[in-house]
CSV table of C-alpha atoms and ligand atoms in Angstrom, one decimal:
chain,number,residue,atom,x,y,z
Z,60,UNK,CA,-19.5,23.9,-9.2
Z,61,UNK,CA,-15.9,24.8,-10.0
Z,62,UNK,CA,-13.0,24.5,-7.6
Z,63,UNK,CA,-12.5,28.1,-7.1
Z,64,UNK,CA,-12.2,27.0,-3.0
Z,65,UNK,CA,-9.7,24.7,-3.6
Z,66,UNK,CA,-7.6,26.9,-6.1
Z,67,UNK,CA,-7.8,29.5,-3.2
Z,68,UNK,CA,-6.8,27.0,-0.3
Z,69,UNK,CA,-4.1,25.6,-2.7
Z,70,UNK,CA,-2.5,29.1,-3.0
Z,71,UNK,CA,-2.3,29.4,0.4
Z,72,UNK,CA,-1.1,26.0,1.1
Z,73,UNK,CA,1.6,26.5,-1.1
Z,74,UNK,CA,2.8,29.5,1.4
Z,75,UNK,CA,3.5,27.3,4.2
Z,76,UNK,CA,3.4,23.7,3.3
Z,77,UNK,CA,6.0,22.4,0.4
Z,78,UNK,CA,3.8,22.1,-2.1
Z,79,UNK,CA,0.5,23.0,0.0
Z,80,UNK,CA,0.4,18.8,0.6
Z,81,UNK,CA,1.7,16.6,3.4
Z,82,UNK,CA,2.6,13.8,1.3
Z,83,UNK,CA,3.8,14.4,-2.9
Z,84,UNK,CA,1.7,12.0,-4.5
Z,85,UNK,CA,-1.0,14.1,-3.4
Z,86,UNK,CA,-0.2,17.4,-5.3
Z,87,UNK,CA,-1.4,15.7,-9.0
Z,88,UNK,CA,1.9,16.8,-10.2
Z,89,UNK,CA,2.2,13.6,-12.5
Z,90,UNK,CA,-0.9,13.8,-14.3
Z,91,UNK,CA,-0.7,17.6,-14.8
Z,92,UNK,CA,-3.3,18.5,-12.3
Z,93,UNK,CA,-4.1,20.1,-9.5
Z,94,UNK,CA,-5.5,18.7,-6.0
Z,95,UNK,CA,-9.1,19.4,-4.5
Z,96,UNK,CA,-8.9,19.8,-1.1
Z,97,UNK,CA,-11.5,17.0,0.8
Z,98,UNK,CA,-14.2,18.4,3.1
Z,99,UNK,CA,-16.0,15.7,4.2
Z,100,UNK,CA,-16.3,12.2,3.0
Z,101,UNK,CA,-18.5,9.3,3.8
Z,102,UNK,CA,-19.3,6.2,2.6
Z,103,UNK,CA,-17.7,5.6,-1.2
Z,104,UNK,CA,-18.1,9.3,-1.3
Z,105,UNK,CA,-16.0,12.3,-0.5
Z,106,UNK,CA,-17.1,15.6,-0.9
Z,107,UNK,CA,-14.5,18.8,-1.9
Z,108,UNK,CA,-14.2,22.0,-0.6
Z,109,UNK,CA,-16.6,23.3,-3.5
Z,110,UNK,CA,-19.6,20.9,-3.1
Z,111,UNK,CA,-18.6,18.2,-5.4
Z,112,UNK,CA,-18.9,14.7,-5.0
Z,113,UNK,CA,-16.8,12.1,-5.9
Z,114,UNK,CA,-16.9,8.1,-5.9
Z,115,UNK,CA,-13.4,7.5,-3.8
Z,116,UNK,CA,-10.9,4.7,-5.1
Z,117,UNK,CA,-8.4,6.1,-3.4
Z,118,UNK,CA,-9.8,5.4,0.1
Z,119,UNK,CA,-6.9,7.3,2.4
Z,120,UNK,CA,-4.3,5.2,-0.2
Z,121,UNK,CA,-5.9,1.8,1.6
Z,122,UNK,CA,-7.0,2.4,5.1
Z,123,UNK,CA,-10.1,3.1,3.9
Z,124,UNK,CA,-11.5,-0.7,3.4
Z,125,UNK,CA,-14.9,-0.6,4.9
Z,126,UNK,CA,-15.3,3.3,3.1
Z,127,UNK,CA,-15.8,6.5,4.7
Z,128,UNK,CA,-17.4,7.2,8.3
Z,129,UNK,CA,-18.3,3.7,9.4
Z,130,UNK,CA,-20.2,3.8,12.2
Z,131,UNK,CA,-18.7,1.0,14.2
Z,132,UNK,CA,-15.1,2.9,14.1
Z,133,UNK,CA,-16.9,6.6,14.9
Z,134,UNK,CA,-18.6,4.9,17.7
Z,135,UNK,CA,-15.2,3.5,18.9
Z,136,UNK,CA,-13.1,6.3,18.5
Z,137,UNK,CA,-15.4,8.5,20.4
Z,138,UNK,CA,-16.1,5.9,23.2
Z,139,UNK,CA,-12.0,6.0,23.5
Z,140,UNK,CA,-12.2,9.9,23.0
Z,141,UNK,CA,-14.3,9.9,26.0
Z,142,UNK,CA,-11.2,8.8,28.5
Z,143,UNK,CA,-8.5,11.0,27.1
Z,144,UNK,CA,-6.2,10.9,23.8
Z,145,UNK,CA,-2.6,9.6,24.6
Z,146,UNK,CA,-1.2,8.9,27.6
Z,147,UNK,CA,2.4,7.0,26.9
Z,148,UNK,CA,2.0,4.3,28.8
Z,149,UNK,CA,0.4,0.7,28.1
Z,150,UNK,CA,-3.4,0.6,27.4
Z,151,UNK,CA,-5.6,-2.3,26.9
Z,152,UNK,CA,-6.3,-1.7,23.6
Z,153,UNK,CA,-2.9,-2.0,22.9
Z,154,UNK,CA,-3.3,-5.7,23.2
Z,155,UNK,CA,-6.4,-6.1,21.4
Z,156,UNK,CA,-5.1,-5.0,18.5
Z,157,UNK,CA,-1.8,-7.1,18.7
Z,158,UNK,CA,-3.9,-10.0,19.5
Z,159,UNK,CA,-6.3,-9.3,16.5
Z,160,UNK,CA,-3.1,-9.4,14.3
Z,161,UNK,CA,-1.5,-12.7,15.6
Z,162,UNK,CA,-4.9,-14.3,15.8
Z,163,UNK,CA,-5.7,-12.9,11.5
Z,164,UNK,CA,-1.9,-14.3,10.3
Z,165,UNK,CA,-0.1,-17.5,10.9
Z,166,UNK,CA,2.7,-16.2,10.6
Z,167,UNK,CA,2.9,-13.2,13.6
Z,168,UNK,CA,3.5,-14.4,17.0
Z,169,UNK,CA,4.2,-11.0,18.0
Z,170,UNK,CA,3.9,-7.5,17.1
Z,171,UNK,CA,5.0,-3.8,18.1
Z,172,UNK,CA,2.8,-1.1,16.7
Z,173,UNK,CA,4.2,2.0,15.2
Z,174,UNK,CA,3.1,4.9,13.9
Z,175,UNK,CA,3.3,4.4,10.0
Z,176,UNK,CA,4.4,2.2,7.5
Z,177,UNK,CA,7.6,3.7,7.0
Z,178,UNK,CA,8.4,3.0,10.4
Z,179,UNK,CA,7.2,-0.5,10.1
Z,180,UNK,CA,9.6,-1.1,7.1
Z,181,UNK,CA,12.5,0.5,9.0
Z,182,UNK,CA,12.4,-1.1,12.1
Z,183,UNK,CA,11.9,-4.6,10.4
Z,184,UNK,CA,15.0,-4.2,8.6
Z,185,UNK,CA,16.7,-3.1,11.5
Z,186,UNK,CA,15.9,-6.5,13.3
Z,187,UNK,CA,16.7,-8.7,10.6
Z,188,UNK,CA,20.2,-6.8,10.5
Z,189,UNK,CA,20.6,-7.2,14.4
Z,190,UNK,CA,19.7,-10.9,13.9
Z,191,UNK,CA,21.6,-12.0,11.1
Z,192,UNK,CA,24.8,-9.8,11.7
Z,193,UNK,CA,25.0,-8.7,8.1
Z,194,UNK,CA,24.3,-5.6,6.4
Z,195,UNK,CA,22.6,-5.9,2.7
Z,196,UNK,CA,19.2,-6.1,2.2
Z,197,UNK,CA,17.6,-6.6,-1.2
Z,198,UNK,CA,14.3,-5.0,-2.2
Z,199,UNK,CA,12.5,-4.5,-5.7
Z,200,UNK,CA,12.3,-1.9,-8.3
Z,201,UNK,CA,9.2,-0.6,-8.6
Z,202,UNK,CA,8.5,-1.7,-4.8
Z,203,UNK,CA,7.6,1.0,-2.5
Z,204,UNK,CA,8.3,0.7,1.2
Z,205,UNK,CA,8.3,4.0,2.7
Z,206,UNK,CA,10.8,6.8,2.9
Z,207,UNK,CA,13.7,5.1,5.1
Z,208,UNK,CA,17.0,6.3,4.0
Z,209,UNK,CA,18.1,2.5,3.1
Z,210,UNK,CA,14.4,2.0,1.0
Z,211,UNK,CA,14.7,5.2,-0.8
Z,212,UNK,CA,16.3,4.0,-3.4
Z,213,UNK,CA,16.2,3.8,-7.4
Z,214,UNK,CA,17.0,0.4,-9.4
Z,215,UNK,CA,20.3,1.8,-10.9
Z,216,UNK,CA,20.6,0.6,-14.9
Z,217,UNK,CA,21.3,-3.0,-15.7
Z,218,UNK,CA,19.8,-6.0,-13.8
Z,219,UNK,CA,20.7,-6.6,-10.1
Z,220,UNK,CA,22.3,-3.3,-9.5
Z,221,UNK,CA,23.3,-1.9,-6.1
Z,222,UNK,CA,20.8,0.8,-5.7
Z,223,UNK,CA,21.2,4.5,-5.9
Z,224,UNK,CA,19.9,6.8,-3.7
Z,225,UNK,CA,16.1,7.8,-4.2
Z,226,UNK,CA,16.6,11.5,-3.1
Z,227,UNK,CA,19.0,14.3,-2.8
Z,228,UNK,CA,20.2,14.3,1.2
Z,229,UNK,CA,20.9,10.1,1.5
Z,230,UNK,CA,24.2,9.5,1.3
Z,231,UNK,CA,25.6,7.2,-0.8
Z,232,UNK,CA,26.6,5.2,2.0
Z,233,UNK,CA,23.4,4.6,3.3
Z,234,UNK,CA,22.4,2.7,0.3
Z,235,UNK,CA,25.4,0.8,-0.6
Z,236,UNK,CA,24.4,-2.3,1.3
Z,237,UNK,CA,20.8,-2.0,-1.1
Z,238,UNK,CA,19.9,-4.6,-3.9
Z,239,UNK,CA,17.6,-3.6,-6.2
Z,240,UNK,CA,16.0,-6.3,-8.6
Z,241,UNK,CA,13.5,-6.7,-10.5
Z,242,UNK,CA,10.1,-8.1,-9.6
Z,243,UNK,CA,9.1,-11.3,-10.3
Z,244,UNK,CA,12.6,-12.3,-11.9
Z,245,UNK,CA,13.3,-15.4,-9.9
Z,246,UNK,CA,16.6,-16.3,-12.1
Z,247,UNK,CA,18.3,-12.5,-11.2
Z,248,UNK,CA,17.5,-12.8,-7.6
Z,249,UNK,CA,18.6,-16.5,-7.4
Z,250,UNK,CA,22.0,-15.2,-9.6
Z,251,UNK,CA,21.8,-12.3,-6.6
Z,252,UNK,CA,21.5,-14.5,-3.8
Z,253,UNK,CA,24.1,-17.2,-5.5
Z,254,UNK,CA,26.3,-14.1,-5.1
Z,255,UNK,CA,25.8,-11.9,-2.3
Z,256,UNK,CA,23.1,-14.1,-0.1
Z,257,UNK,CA,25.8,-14.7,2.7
Z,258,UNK,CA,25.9,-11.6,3.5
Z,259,UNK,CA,22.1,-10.5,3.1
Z,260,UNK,CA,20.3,-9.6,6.1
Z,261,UNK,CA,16.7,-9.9,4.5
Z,262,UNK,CA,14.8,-9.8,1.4
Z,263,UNK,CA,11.5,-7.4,1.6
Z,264,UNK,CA,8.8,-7.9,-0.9
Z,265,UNK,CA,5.7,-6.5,-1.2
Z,266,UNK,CA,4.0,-9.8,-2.3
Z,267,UNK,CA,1.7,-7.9,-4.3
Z,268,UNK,CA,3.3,-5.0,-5.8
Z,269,UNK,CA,1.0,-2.4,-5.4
Z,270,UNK,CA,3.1,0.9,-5.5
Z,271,UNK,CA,3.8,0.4,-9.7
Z,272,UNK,CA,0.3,-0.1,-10.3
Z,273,UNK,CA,-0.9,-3.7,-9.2
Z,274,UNK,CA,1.8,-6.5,-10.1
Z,275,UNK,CA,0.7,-9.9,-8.4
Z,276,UNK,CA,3.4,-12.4,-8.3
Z,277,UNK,CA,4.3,-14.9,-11.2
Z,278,UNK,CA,3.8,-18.2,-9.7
Z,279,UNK,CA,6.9,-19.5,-8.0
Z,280,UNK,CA,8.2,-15.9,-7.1
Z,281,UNK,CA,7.3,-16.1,-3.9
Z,282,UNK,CA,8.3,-19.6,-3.3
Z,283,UNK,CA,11.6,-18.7,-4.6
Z,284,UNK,CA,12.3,-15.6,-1.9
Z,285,UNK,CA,11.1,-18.0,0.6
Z,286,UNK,CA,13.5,-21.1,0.0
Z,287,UNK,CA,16.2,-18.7,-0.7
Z,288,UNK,CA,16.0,-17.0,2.0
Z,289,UNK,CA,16.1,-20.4,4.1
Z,290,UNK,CA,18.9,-21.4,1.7
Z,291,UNK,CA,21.1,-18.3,2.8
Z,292,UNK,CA,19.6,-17.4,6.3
Z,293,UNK,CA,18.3,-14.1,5.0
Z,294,UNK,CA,15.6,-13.1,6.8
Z,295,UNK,CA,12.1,-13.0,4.8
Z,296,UNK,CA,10.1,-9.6,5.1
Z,297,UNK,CA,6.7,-9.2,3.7
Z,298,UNK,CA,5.4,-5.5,3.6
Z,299,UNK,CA,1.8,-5.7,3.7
Z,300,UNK,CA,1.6,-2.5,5.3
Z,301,UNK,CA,-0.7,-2.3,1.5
Z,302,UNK,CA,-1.9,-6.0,1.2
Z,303,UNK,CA,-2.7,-6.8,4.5
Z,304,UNK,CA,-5.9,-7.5,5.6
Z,305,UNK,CA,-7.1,-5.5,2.0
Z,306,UNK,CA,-6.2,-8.8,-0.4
Z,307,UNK,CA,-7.8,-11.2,2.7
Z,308,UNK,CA,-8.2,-10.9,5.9
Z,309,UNK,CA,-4.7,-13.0,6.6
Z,310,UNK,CA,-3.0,-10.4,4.2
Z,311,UNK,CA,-1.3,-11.4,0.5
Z,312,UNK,CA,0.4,-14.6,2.7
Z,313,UNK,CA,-2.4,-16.1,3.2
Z,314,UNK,CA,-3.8,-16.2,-0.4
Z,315,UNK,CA,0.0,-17.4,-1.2
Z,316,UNK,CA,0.7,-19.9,1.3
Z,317,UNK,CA,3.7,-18.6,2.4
Z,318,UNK,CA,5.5,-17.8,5.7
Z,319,UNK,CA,7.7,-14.4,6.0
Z,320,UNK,CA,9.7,-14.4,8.9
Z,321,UNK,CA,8.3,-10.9,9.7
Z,322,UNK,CA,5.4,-8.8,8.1
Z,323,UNK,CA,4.8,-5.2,8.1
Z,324,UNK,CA,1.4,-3.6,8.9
Z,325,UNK,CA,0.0,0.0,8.2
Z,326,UNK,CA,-2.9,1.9,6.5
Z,327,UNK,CA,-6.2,-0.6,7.8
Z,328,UNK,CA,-5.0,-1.3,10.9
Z,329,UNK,CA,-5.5,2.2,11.7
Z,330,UNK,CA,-9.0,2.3,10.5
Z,331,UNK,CA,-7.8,5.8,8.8
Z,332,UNK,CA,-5.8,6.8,12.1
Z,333,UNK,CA,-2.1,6.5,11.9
Z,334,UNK,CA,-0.9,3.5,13.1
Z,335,UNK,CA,2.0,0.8,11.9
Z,336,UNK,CA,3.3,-2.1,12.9
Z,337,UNK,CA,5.8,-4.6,12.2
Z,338,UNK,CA,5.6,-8.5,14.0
Z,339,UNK,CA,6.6,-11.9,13.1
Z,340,UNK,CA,8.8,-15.0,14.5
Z,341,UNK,CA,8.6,-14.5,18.4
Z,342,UNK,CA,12.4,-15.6,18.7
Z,343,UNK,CA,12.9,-12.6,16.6
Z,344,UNK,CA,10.6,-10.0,17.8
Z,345,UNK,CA,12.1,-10.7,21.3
Z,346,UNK,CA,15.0,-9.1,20.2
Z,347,UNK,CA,13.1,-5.7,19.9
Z,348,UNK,CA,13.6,-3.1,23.3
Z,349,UNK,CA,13.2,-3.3,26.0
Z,350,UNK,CA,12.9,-7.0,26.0
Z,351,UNK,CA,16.0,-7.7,23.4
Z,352,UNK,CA,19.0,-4.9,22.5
Z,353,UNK,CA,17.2,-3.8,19.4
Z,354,UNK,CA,16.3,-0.5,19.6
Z,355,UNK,CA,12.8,1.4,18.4
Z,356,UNK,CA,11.0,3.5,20.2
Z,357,UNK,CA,8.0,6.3,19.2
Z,358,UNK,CA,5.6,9.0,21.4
Z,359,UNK,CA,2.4,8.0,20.1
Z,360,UNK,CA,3.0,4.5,19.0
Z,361,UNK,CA,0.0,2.3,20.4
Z,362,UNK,CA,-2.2,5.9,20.1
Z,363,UNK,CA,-5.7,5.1,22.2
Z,364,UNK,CA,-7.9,6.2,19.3
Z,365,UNK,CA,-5.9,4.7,16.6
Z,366,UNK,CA,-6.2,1.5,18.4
Z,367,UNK,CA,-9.8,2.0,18.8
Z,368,UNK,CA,-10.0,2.5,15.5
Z,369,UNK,CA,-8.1,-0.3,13.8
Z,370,UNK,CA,-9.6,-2.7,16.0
Z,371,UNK,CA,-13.3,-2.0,15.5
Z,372,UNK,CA,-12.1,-2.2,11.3
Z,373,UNK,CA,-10.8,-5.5,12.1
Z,374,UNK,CA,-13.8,-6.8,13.9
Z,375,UNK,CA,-15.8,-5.9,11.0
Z,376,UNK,CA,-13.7,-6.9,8.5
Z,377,UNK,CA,-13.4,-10.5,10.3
Z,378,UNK,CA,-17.4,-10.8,9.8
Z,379,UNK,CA,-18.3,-13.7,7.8
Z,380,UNK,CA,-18.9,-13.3,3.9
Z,381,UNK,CA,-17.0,-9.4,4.1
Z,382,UNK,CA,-14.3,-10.4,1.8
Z,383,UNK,CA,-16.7,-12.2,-0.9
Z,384,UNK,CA,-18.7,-9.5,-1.0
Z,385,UNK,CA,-16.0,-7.3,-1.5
Z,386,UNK,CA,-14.0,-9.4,-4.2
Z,387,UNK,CA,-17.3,-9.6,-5.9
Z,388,UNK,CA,-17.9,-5.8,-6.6
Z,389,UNK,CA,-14.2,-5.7,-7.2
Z,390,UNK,CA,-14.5,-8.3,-10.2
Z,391,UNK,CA,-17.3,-6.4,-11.2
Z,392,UNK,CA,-15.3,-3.2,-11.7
Z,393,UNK,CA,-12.4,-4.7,-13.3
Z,394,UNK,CA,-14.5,-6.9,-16.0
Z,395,UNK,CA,-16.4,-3.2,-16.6
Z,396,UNK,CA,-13.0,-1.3,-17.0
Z,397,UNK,CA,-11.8,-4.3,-19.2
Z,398,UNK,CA,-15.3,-4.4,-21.7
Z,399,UNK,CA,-15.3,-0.2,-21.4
Z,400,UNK,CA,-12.0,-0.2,-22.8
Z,401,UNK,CA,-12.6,-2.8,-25.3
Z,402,UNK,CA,-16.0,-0.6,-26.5
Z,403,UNK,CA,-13.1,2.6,-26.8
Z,404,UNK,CA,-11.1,0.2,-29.2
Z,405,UNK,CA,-7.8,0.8,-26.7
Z,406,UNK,CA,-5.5,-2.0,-25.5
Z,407,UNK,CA,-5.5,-2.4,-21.3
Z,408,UNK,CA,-3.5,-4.4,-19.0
Z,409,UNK,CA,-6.0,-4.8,-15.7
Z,410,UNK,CA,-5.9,-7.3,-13.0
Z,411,UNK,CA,-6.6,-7.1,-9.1
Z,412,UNK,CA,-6.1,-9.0,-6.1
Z,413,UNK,CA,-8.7,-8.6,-3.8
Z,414,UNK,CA,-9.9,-4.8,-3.8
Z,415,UNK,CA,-6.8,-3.2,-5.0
Z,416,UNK,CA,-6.7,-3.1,-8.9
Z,417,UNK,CA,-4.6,-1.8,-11.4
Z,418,UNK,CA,-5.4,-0.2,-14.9
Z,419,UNK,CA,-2.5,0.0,-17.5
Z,420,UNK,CA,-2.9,2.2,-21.0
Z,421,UNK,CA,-0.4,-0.8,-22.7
Z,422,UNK,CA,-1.3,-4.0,-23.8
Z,423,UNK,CA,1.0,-5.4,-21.3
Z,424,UNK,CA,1.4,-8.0,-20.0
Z,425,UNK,CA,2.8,-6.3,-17.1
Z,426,UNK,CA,4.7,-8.2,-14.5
Z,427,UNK,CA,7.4,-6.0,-13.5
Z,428,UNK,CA,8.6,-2.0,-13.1
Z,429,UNK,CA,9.6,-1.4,-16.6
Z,430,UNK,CA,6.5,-3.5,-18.0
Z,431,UNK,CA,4.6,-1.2,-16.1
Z,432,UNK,CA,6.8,1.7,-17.7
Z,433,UNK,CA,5.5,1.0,-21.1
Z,434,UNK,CA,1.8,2.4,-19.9
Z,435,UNK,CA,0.9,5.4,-22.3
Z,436,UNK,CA,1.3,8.0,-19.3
Z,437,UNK,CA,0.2,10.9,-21.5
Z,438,UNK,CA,-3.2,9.1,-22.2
Z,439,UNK,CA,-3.1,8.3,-18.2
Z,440,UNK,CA,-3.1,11.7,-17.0
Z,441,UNK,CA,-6.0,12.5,-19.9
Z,442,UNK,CA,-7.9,9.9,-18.6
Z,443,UNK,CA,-7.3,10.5,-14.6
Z,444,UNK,CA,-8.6,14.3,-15.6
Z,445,UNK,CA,-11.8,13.1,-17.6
Z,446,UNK,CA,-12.8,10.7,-14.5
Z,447,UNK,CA,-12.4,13.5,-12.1
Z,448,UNK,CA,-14.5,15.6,-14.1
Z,449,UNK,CA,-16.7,13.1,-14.1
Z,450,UNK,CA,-17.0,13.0,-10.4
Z,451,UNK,CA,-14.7,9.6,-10.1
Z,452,UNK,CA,-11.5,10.0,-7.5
Z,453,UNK,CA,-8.8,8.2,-8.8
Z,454,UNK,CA,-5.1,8.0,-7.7
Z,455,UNK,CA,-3.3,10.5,-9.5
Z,456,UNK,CA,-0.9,8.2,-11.0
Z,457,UNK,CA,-0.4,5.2,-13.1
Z,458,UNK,CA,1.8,3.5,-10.4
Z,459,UNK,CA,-0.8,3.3,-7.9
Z,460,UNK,CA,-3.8,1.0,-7.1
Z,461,UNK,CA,-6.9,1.5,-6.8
Z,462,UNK,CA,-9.1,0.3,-4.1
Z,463,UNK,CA,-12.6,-1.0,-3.6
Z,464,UNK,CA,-14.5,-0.7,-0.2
Z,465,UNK,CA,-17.4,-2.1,1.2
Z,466,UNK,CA,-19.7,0.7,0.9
Z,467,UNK,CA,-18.8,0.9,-3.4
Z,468,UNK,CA,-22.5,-1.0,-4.4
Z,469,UNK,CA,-23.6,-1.8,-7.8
Z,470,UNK,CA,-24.7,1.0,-8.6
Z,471,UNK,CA,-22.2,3.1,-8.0
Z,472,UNK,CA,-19.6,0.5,-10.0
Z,473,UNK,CA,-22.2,0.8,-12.9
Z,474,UNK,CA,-21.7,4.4,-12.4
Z,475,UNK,CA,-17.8,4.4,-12.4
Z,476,UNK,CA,-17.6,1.6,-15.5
Z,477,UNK,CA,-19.9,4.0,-17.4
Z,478,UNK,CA,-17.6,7.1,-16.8
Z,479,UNK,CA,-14.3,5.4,-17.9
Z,480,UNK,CA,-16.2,4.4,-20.8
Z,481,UNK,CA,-16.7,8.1,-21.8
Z,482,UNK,CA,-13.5,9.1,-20.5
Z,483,UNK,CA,-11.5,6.8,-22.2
Z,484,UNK,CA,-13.0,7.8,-25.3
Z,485,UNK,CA,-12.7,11.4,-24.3
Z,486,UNK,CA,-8.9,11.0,-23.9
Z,487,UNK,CA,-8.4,9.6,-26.7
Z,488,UNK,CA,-9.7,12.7,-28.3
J,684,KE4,P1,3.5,5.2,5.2
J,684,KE4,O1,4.8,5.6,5.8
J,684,KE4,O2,3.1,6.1,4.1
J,684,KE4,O3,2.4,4.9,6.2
J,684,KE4,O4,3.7,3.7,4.5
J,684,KE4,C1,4.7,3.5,3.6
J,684,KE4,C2,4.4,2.3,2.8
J,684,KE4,C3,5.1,1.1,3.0
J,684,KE4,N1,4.8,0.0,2.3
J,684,KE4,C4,3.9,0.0,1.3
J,684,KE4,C5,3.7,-1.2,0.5
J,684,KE4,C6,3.2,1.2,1.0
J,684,KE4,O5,2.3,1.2,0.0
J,684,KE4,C7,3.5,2.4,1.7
J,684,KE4,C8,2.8,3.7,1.4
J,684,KE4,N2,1.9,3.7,0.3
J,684,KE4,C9,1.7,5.0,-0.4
J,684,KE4,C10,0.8,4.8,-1.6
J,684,KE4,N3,1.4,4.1,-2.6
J,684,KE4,C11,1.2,6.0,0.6
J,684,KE4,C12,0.7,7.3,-0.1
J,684,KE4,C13,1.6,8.4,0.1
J,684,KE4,O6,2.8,8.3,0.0
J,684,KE4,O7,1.1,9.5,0.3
């Protein structure tokens, strides 16, 4: 079928939109490709603007959980359609879905929705600096957490460096109070914290790293950030604007047994509408406007449909047996992508937690950012290609997930294990 629609949308995209995409990672620079603009999905399955169909494990980067079109969130969102589309002021849904999220995760007392991740991150940090009075905040390298100035930041050379910016147009300044270290080194952040933790504001983590690929933590890491952080009265930040309510319905903290002191939402909460948030201890979310000094405000934040949206998701993803059906089908695909690979003779690194997964061309293991580094990126971007052309959607780089929903059955995993089988061979030419 071609893509000569998409080629011809793409050249006009480029004309007015940098790129001809609304967000990089989707213009396939990485893997040497170009993007097929999406007409219609549904299901596992999304269709391009020249007829073909894919398999999806890219699902909107995450929101997509329970797969395309579900009719329990269409019903909702057009229900809520029905009475008008934004009205700035407080709506009822508003506290369904904040009473969703404290009732799902032990650790949320409260919670203010936002309109993305990035804003999630940002205003978090923002409260644990008003809180604790101090300035530094440590994150870690290969950790993603949106595009704040203070986040966009690379992990200068050497160990625990102070990070650099990410981007041209952040001043230095702005990210002089960053730490960067890497993941799933607890003897550099405890060296770190031994050093700088009296004047750390918080620590955010995503407890499983999902923006290098998939890194779960080592056992102990996230003990370590958590007793550290009570050591030093650093406020503890979990983004699970990825994790949550993807790894388990409690989010990555409830498979790990900890407690952050705040936790950032995004992605299925929104049921594929854009929607953030960011909630936690109440003594410290009452320090957010208007009913504390901290400041953080947004126009649509609290959006009707989004909440409509997110909180039909949540209802069915709180149904019993949804998360062991999906962890099943998830193993599935990961023991498939492990014996396909083994059947192509080529070395892997592949775990998952829950439905995300990650796929490494190295023999690994892989347990941080430079581990993940020493993926064969060349064979990658072969590989991605051959899937594609084999009708399987894949995230255009090696330092993304991928993600399983409810609506990817047996057959179609069967499908997508037998493609990377030939595609694996295929790019290995
Ligand atoms: P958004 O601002 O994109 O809603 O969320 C930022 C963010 C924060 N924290 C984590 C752990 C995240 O994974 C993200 C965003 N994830 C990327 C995918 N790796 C979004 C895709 C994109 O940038 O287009």
């Amino acid at each position: 079928m071609g893509t000569a629609n998409s080629e011809a949308m793409l050249a006009k995209a480029v004309q007015v939109i940098p790129g001809g995409v609304n967000s990089p990672v989707r213009a396939c620079r990485s893997v040497g490709a170009e993007p097929v603009f999406i007409e219609r999905a549904q299901g596992c399955h999304l269709w391009d603007a020249d007829g073909v169909r894919y398999i999806d494990y890219i699902g909107s980067w995450g929101p997509m959980i329970l797969g395309h079109g579900h009719p329990a969130v269409l019903d909702a969102i057009r229900k809520t359609l029905a009475k008008g589309t934004s009205f700035g002021a407080p709506t009822e849904l508003e506290i369904e879905l904040a009473q969703l999220i404290v009732d799902a995760v032990d650790s949320v007392q409260m919670v203010r929705m936002v309109n993305s991740g990035t804003e999630a991150t940002m205003s978090a940090i923002r409260l644990a600096r008003a809180v604790t009075g101090r300035d530094m905040i440590i994150k870690f390298d290969g950790c993603y957490h949106g595009h704040a100035d203070s986040l966009l930041v690379d992990a200068g050379s050497g160990v625990a460096t102070l990070a650099i910016a990410g981007s041209p147009g952040i001043p230095a300044d702005f990210v002089k109070h960053t730490l960067s270290v890497p993941y799933n080194d607890i003897d550099t952040l405890r060296s770190t914290m031994e050093r700088y933790g009296q004047k750390v504001a918080c620590i955010i983590v995503e407890p499983v790293a999902g923006n290098m690929g998939l890194v779960p933590p080592r056992p102990g890491f996230l003990e370590a950030l958590r007793s550290l952080c009570d050591d030093y009265g650093s406020i503890l930040i979990f983004d699970e604007v990825m994790t949550g309510f993807r790894v388990a319905f409690g989010g990555a903290q409830s498979v790990y047994g900890i407690m952050p002191d705040l936790t950032c939402f995004g992605k299925i909460i929104g049921g594929g509408l854009p929607v953030g948030a960011y909630g936690g201890r109440r003594d410290l979310m009452q320090q957010v406007a208007p009913e504390g000094p901290v400041y953080q405000a947004g126009t649509l934040s609290g959006n009707p449909l989004a909440m409509a949206a997110g909180i039909a998701t949540l209802k069915e993803l709180a149904k019993p047996g949804f998360y062991e059906k999906l962890d099943s089908s998830s193993e599935k695909l990961l023991q498939g992508l492990k014996q396909a690979a083994r059947q192509a003779g080529i070395k892997v690194w592949a775990e998952r937690a829950g439905s995300m997964l990650g796929l490494y061309f190295t023999p690994g293991p892989v347990t941080d950012f430079e581990e993940a580094k020493t993926s064969d990126l060349e064979f990658f971007a072969r590989y991605y290609k051959a899937m594609r052309n084999k009708g399987i959607y894949l995230a255009p780089s090696q330092f993304e997930a991928l993600f399983v929903s409810a609506a990817h059955d047996q057959q179609v995993i069967e499908e997508t294990v037998a493609a990377a089988g030939q595609a694996m061979k295929e790019a290995l030419g």
